[in-house]
PDB file of N, CA and C in Angstrom:
ATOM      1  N   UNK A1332      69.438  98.918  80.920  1.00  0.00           N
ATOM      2  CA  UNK A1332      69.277  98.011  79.807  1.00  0.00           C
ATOM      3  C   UNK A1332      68.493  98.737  78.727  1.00  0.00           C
ATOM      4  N   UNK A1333      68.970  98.771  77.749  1.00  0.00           N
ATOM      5  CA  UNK A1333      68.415  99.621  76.569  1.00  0.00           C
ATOM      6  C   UNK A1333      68.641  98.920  75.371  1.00  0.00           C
ATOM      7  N   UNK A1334      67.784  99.236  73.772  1.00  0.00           N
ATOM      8  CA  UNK A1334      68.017  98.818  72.832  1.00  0.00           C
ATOM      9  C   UNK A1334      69.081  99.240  72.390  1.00  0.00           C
ATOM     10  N   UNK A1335      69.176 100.408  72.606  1.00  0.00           N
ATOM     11  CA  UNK A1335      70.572 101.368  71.815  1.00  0.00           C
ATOM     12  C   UNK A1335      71.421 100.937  72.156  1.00  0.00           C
ATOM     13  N   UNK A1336      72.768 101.019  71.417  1.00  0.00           N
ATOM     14  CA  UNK A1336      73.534 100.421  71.352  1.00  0.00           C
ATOM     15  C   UNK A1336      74.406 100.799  72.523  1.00  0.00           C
ATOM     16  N   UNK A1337      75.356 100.557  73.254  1.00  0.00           N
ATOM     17  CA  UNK A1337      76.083 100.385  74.241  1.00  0.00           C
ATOM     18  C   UNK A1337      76.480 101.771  74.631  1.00  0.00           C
ATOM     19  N   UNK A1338      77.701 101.694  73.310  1.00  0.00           N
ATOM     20  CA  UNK A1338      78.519 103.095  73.784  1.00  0.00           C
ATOM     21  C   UNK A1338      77.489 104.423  73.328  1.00  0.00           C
ATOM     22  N   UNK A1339      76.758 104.519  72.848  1.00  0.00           N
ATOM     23  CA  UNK A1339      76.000 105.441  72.154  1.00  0.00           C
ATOM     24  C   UNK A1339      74.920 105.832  73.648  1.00  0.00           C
ATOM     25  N   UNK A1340      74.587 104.482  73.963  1.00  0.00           N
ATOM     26  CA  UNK A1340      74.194 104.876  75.237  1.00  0.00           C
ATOM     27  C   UNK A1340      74.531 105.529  76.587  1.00  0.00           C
ATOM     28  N   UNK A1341      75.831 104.803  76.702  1.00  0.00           N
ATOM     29  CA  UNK A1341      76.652 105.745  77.558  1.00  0.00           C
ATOM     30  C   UNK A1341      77.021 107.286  77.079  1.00  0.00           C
ATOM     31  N   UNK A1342      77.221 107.665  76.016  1.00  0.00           N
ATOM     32  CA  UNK A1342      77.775 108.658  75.876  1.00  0.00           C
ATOM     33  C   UNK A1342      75.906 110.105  75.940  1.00  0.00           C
ATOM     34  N   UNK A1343      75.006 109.254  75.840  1.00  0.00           N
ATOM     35  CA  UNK A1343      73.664 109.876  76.193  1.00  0.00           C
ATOM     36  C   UNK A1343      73.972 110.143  77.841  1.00  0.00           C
ATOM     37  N   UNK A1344      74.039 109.172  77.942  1.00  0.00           N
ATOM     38  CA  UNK A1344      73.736 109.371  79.774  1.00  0.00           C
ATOM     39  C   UNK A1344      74.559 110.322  80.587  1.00  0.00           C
ATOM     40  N   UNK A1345      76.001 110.518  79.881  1.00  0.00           N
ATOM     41  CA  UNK A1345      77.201 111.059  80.343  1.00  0.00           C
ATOM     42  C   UNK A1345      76.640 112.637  79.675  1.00  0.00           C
ATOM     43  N   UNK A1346      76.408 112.647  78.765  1.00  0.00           N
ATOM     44  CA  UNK A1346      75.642 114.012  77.991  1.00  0.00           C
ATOM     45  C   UNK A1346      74.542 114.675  79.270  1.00  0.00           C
ATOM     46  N   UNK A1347      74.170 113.946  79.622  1.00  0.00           N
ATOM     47  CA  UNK A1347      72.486 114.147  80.413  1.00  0.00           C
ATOM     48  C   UNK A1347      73.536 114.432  81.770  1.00  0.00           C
ATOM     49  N   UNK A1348      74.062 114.002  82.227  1.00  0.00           N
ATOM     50  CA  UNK A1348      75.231 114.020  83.249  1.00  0.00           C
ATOM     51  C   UNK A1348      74.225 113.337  84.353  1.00  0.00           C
ATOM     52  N   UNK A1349      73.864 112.151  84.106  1.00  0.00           N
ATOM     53  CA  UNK A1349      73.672 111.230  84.698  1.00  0.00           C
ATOM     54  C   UNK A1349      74.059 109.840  84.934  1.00  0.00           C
ATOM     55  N   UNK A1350      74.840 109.860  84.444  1.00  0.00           N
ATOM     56  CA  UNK A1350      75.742 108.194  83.775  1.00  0.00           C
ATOM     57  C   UNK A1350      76.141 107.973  85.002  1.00  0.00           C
ATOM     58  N   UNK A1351      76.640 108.637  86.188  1.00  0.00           N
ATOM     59  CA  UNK A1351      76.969 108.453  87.798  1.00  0.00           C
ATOM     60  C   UNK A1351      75.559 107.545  88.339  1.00  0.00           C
ATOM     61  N   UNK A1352      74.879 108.176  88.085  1.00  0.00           N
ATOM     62  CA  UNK A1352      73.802 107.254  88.488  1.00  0.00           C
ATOM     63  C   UNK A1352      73.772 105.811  88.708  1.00  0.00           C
ATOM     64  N   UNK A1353      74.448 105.051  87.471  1.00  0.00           N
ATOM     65  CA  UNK A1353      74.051 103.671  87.360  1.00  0.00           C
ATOM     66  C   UNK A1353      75.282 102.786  87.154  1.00  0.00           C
ATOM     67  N   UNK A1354      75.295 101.694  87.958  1.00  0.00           N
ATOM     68  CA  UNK A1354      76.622 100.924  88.098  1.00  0.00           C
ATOM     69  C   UNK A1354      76.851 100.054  86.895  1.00  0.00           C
ATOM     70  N   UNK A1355      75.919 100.200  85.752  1.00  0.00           N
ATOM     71  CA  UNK A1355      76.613  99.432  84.693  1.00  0.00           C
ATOM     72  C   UNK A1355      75.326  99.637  83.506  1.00  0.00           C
ATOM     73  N   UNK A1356      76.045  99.589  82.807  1.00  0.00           N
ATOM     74  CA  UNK A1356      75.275 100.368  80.965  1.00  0.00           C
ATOM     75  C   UNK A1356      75.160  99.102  80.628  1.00  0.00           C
ATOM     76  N   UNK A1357      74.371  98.714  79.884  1.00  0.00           N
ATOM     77  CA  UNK A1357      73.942  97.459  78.569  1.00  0.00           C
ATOM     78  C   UNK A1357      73.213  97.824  77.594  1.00  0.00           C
ATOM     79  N   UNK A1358      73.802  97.909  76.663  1.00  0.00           N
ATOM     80  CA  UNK A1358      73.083  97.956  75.210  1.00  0.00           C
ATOM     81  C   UNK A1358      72.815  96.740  74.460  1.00  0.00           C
ATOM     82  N   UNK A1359      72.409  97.493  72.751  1.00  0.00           N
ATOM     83  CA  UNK A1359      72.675  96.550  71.825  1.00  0.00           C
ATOM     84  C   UNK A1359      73.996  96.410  71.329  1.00  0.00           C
ATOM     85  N   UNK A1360      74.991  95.196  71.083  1.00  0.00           N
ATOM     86  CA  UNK A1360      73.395  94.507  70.124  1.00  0.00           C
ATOM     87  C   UNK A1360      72.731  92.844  70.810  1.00  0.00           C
ATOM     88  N   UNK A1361      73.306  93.299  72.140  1.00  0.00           N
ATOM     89  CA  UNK A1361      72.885  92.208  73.583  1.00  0.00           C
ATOM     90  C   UNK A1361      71.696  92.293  74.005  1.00  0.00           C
ATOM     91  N   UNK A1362      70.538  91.390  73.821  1.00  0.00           N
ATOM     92  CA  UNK A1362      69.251  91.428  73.920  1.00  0.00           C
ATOM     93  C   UNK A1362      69.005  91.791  75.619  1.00  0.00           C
ATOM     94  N   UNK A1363      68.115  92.110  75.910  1.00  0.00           N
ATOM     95  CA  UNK A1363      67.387  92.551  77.294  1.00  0.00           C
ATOM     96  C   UNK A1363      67.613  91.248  77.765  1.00  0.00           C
ATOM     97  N   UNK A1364      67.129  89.993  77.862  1.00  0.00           N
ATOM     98  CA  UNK A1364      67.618  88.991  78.329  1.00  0.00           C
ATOM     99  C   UNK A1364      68.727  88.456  79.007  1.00  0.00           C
ATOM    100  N   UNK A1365      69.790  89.013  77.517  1.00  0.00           N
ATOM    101  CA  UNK A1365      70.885  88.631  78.525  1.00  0.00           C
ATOM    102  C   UNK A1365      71.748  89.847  79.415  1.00  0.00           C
ATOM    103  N   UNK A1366      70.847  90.606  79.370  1.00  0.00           N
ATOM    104  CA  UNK A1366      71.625  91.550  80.036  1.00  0.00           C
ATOM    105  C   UNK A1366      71.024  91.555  81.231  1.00  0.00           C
ATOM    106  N   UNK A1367      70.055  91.205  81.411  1.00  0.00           N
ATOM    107  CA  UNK A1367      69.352  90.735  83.512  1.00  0.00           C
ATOM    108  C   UNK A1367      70.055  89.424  83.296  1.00  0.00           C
ATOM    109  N   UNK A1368      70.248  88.742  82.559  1.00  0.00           N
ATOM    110  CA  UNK A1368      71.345  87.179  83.229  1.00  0.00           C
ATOM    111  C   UNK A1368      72.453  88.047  83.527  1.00  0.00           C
ATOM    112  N   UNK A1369      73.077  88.694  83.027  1.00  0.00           N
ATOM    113  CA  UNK A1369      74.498  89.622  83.075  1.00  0.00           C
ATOM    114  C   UNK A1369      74.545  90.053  84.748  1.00  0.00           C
ATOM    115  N   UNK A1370      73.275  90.865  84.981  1.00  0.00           N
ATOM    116  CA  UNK A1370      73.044  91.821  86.300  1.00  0.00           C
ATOM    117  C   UNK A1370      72.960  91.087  87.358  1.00  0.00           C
ATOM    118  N   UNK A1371      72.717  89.884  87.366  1.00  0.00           N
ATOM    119  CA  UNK A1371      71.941  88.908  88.342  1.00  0.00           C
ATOM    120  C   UNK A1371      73.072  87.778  88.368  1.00  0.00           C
ATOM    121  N   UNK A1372      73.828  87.238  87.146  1.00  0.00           N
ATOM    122  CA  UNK A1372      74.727  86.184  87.422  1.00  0.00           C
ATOM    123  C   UNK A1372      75.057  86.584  88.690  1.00  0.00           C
ATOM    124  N   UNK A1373      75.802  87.344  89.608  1.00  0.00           N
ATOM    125  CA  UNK A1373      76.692  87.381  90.493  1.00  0.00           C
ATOM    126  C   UNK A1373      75.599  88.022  91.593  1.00  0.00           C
ATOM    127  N   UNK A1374      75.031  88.770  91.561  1.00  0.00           N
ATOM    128  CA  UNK A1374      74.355  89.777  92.708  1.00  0.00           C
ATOM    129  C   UNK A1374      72.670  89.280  92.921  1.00  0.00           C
ATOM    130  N   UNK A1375      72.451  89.144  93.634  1.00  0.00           N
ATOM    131  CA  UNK A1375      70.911  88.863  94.462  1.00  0.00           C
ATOM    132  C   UNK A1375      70.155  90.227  94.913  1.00  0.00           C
ATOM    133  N   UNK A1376      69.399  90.848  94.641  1.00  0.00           N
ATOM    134  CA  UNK A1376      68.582  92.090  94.994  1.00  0.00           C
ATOM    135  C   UNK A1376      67.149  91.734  95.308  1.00  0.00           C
ATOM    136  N   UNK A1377      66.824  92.009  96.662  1.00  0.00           N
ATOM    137  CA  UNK A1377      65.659  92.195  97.117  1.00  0.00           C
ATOM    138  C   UNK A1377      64.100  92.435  96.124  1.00  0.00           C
ATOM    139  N   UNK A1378      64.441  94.353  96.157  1.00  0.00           N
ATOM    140  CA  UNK A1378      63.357  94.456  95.446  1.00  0.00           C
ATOM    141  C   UNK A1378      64.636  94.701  93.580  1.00  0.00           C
ATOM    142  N   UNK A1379      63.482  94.297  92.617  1.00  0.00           N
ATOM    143  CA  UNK A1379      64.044  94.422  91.381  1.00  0.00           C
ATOM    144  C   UNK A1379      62.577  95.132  90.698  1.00  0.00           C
ATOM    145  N   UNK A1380      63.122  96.205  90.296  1.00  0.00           N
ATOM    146  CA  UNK A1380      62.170  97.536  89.193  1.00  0.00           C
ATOM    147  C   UNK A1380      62.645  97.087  87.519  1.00  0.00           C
ATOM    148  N   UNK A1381      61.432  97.013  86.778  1.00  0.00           N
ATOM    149  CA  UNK A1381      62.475  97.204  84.987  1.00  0.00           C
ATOM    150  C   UNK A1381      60.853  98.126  85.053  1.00  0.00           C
ATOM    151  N   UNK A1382      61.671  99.424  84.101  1.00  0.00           N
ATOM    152  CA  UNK A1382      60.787 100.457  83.567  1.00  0.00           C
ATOM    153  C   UNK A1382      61.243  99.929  82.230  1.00  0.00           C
ATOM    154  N   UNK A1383      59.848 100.631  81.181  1.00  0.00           N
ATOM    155  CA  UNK A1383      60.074  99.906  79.980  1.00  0.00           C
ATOM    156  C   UNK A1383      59.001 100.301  79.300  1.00  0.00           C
ATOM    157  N   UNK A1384      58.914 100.448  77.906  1.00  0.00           N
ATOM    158  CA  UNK A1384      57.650 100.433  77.122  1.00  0.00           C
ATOM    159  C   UNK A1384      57.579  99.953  75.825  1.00  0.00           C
ATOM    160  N   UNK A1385      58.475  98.630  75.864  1.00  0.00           N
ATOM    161  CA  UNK A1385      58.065  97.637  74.728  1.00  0.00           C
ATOM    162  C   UNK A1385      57.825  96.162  75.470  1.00  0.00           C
ATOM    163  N   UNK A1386      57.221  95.392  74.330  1.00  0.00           N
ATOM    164  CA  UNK A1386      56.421  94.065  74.687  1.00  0.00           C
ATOM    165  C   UNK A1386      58.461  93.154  75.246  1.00  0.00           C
ATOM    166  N   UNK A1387      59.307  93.591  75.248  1.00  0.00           N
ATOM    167  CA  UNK A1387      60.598  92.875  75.247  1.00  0.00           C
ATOM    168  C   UNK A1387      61.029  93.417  76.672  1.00  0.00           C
ATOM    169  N   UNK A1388      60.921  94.416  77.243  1.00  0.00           N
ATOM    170  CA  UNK A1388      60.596  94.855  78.456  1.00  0.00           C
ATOM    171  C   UNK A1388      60.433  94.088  79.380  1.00  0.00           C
ATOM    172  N   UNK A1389      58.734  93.884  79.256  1.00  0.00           N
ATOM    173  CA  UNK A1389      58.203  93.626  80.117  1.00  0.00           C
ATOM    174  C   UNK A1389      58.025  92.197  79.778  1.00  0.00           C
ATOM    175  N   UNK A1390      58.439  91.219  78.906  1.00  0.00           N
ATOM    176  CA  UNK A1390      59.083  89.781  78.654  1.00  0.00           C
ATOM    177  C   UNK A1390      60.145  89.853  79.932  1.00  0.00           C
ATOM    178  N   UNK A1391      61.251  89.973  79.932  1.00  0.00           N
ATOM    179  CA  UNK A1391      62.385  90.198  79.670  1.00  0.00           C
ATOM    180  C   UNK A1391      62.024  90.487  81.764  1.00  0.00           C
ATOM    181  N   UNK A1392      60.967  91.396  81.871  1.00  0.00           N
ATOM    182  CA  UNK A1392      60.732  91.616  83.828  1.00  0.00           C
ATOM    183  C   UNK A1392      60.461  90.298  84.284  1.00  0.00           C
ATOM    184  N   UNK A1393      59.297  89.908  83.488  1.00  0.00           N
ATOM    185  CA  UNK A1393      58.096  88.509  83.996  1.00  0.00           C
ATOM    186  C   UNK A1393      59.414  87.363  83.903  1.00  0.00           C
ATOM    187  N   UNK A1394      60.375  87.723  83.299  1.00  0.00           N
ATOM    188  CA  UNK A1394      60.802  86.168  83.083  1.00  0.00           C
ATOM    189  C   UNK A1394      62.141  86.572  84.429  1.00  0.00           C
ATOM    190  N   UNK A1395      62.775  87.536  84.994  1.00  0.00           N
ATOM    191  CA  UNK A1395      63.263  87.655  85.948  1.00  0.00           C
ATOM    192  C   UNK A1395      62.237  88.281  87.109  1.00  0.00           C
ATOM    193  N   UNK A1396      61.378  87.959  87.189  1.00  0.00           N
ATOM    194  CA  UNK A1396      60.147  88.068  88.364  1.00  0.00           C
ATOM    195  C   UNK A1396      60.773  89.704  88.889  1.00  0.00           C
ATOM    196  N   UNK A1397      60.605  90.799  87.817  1.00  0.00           N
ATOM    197  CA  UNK A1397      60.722  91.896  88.549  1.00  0.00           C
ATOM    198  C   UNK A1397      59.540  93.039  88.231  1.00  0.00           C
ATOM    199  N   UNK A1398      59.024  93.498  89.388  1.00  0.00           N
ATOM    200  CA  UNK A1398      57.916  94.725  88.829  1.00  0.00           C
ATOM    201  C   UNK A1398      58.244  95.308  87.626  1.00  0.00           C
ATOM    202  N   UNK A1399      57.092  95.531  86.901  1.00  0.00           N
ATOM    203  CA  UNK A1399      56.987  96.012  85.860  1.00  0.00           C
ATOM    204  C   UNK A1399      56.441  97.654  85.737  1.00  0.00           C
ATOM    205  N   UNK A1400      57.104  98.492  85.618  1.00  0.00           N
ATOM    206  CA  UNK A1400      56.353  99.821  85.351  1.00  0.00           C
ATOM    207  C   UNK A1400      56.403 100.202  83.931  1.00  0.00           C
ATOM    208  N   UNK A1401      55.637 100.254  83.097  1.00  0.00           N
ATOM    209  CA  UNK A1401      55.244 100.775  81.968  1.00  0.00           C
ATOM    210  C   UNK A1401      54.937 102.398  81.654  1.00  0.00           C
ATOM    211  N   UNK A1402      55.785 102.772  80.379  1.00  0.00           N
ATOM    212  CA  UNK A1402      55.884 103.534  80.435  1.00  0.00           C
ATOM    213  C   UNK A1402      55.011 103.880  79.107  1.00  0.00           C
ATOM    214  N   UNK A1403      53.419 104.203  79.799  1.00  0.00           N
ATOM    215  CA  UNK A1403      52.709 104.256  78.418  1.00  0.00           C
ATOM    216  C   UNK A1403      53.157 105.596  77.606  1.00  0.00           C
ATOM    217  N   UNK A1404      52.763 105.264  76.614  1.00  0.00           N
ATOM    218  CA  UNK A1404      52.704 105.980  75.010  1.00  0.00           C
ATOM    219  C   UNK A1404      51.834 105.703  74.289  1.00  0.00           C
ATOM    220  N   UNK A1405      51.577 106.147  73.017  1.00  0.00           N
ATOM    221  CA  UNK A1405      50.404 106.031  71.858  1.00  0.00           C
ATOM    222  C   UNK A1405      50.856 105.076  71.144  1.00  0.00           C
ATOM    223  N   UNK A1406      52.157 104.386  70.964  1.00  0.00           N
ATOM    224  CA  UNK A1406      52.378 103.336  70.196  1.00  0.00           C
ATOM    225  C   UNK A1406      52.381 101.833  71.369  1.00  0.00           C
ATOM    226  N   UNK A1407      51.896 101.659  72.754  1.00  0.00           N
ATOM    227  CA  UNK A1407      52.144 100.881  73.304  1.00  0.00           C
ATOM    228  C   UNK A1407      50.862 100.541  74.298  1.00  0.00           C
ATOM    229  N   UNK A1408      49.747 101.126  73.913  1.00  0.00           N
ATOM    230  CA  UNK A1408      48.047 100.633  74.676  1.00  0.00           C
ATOM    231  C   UNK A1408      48.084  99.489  75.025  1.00  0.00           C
ATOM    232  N   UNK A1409      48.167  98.717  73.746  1.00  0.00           N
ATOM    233  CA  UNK A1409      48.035  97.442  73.579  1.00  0.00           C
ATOM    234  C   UNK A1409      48.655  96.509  75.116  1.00  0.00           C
ATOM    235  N   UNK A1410      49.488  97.062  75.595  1.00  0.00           N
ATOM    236  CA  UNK A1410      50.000  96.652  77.090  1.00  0.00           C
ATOM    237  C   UNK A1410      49.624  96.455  78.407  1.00  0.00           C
ATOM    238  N   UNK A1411      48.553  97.491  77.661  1.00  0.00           N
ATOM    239  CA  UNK A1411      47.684  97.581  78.970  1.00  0.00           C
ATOM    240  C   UNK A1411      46.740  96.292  79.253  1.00  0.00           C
ATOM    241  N   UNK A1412      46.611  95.577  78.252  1.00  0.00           N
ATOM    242  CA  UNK A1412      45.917  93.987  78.351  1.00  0.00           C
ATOM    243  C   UNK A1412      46.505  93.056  79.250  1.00  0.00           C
ATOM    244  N   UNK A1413      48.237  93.254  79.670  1.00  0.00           N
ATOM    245  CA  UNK A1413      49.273  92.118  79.859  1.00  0.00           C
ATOM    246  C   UNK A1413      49.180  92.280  81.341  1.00  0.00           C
ATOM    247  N   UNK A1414      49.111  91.484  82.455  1.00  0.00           N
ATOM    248  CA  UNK A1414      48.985  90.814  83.187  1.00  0.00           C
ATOM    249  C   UNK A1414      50.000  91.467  84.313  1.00  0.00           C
ATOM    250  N   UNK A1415      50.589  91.606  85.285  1.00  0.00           N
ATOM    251  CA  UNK A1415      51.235  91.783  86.382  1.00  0.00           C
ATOM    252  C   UNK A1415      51.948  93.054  85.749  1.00  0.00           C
ATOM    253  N   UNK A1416      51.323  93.985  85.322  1.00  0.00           N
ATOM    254  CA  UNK A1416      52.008  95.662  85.907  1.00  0.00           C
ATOM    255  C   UNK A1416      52.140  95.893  86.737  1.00  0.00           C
ATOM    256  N   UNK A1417      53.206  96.638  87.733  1.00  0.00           N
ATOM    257  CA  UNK A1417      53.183  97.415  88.596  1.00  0.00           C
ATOM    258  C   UNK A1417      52.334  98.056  88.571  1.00  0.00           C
ATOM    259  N   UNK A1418      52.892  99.098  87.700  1.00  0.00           N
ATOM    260  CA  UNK A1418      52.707 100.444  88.148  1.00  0.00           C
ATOM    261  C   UNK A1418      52.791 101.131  86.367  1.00  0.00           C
ATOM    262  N   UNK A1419      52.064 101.926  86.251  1.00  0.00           N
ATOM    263  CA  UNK A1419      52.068 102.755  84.858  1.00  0.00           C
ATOM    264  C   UNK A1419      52.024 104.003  85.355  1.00  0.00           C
ATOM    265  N   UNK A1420      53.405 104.847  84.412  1.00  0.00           N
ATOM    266  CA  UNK A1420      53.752 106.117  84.304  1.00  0.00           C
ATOM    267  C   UNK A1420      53.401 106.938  82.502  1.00  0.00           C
ATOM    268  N   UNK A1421      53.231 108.055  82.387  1.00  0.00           N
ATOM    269  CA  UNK A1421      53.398 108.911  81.337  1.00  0.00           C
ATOM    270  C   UNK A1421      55.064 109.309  81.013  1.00  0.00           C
ATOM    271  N   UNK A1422      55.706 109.083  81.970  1.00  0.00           N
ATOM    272  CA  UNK A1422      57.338 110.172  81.362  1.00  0.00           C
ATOM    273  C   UNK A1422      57.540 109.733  83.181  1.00  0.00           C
ATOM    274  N   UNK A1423      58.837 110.318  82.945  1.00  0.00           N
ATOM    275  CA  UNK A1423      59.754 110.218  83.915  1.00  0.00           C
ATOM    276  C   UNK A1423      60.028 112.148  84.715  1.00  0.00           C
ATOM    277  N   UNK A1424      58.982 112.712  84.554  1.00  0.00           N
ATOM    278  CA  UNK A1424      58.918 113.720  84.908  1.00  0.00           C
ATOM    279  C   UNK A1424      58.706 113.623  86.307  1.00  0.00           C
ATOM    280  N   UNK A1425      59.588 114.184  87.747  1.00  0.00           N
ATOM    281  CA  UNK A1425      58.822 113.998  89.200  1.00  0.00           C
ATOM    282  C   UNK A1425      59.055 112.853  89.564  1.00  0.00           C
ATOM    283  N   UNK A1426      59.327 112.359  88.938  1.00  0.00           N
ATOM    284  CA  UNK A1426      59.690 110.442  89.307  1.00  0.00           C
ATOM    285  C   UNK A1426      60.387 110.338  91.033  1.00  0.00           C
ATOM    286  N   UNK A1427      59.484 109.990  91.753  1.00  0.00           N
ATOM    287  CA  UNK A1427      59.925 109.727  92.925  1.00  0.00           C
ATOM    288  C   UNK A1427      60.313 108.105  93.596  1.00  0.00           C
ATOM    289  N   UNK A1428      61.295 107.533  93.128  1.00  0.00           N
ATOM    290  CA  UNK A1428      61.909 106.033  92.843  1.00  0.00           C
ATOM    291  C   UNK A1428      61.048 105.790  94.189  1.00  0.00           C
ATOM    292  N   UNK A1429      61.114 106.211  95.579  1.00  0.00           N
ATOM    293  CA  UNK A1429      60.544 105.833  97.086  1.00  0.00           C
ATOM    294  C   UNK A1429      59.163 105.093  97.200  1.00  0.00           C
ATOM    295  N   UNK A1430      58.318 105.952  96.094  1.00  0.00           N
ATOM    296  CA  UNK A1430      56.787 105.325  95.715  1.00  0.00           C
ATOM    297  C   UNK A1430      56.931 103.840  95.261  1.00  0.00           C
ATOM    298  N   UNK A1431      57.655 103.497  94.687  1.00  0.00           N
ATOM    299  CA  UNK A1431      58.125 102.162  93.600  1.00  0.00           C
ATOM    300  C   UNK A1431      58.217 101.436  94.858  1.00  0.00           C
ATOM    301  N   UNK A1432      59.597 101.766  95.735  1.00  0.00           N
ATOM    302  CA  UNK A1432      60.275 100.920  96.478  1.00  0.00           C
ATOM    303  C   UNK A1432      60.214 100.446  97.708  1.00  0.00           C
ATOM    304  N   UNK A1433      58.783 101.422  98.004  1.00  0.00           N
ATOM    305  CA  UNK A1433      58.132 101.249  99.202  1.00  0.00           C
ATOM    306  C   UNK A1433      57.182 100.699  99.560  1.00  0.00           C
ATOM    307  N   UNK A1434      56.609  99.863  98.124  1.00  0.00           N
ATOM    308  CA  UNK A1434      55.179  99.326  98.215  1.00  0.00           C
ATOM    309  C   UNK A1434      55.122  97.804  98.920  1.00  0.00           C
TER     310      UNK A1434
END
């Protein structure tokens, strides 16, 4: 789930040659909202992760009850005030998903 726009997104991910990774892309100009109603209409998941580092994010987790990992930056402190984080990262460098999914 991303702001960027759909296909622009896919064609990043497919660039990165990671687009295998993930069973379904959502962009703009479809708000974060409805794109976890989108993910969830049909499928039930145990544990649910949203990484993220805007205030629409981590709206968008709290209101589908899923951990929140924040992905601080210098434009996004202010987050650090808000209530049920997971977990806070710098970058996605080393990212070992098992730590997340094992807690």
């Amino acid at each position: 789930s991303t702001g960027t726009p759909t296909e622009e997104a896919k064609k990043i991910l497919k660039h990165k040659k990671i687009d295998n990774l993930f069973l379904n892309i959502y962009g703009s100009p479809e708000s974060k909202l409805v794109h976890l109603q989108e993910l969830f209409k049909y499928n039930k998941y145990n544990k649910k992760i949203f990484f993220g580092d805007a205030l629409s994010d981590y709206e968008a987790a709290m209101k589908y009850k899923m951990n929140f990992i924040l992905r601080l930056h210098d434009k996004n402190k202010f987050m650090l005030r808000k209530n049920n984080i997971f977990k806070i990262i710098k970058n996605f460098e080393n990212l070992n998903i098992s730590e997340f999914i094992n807690d």
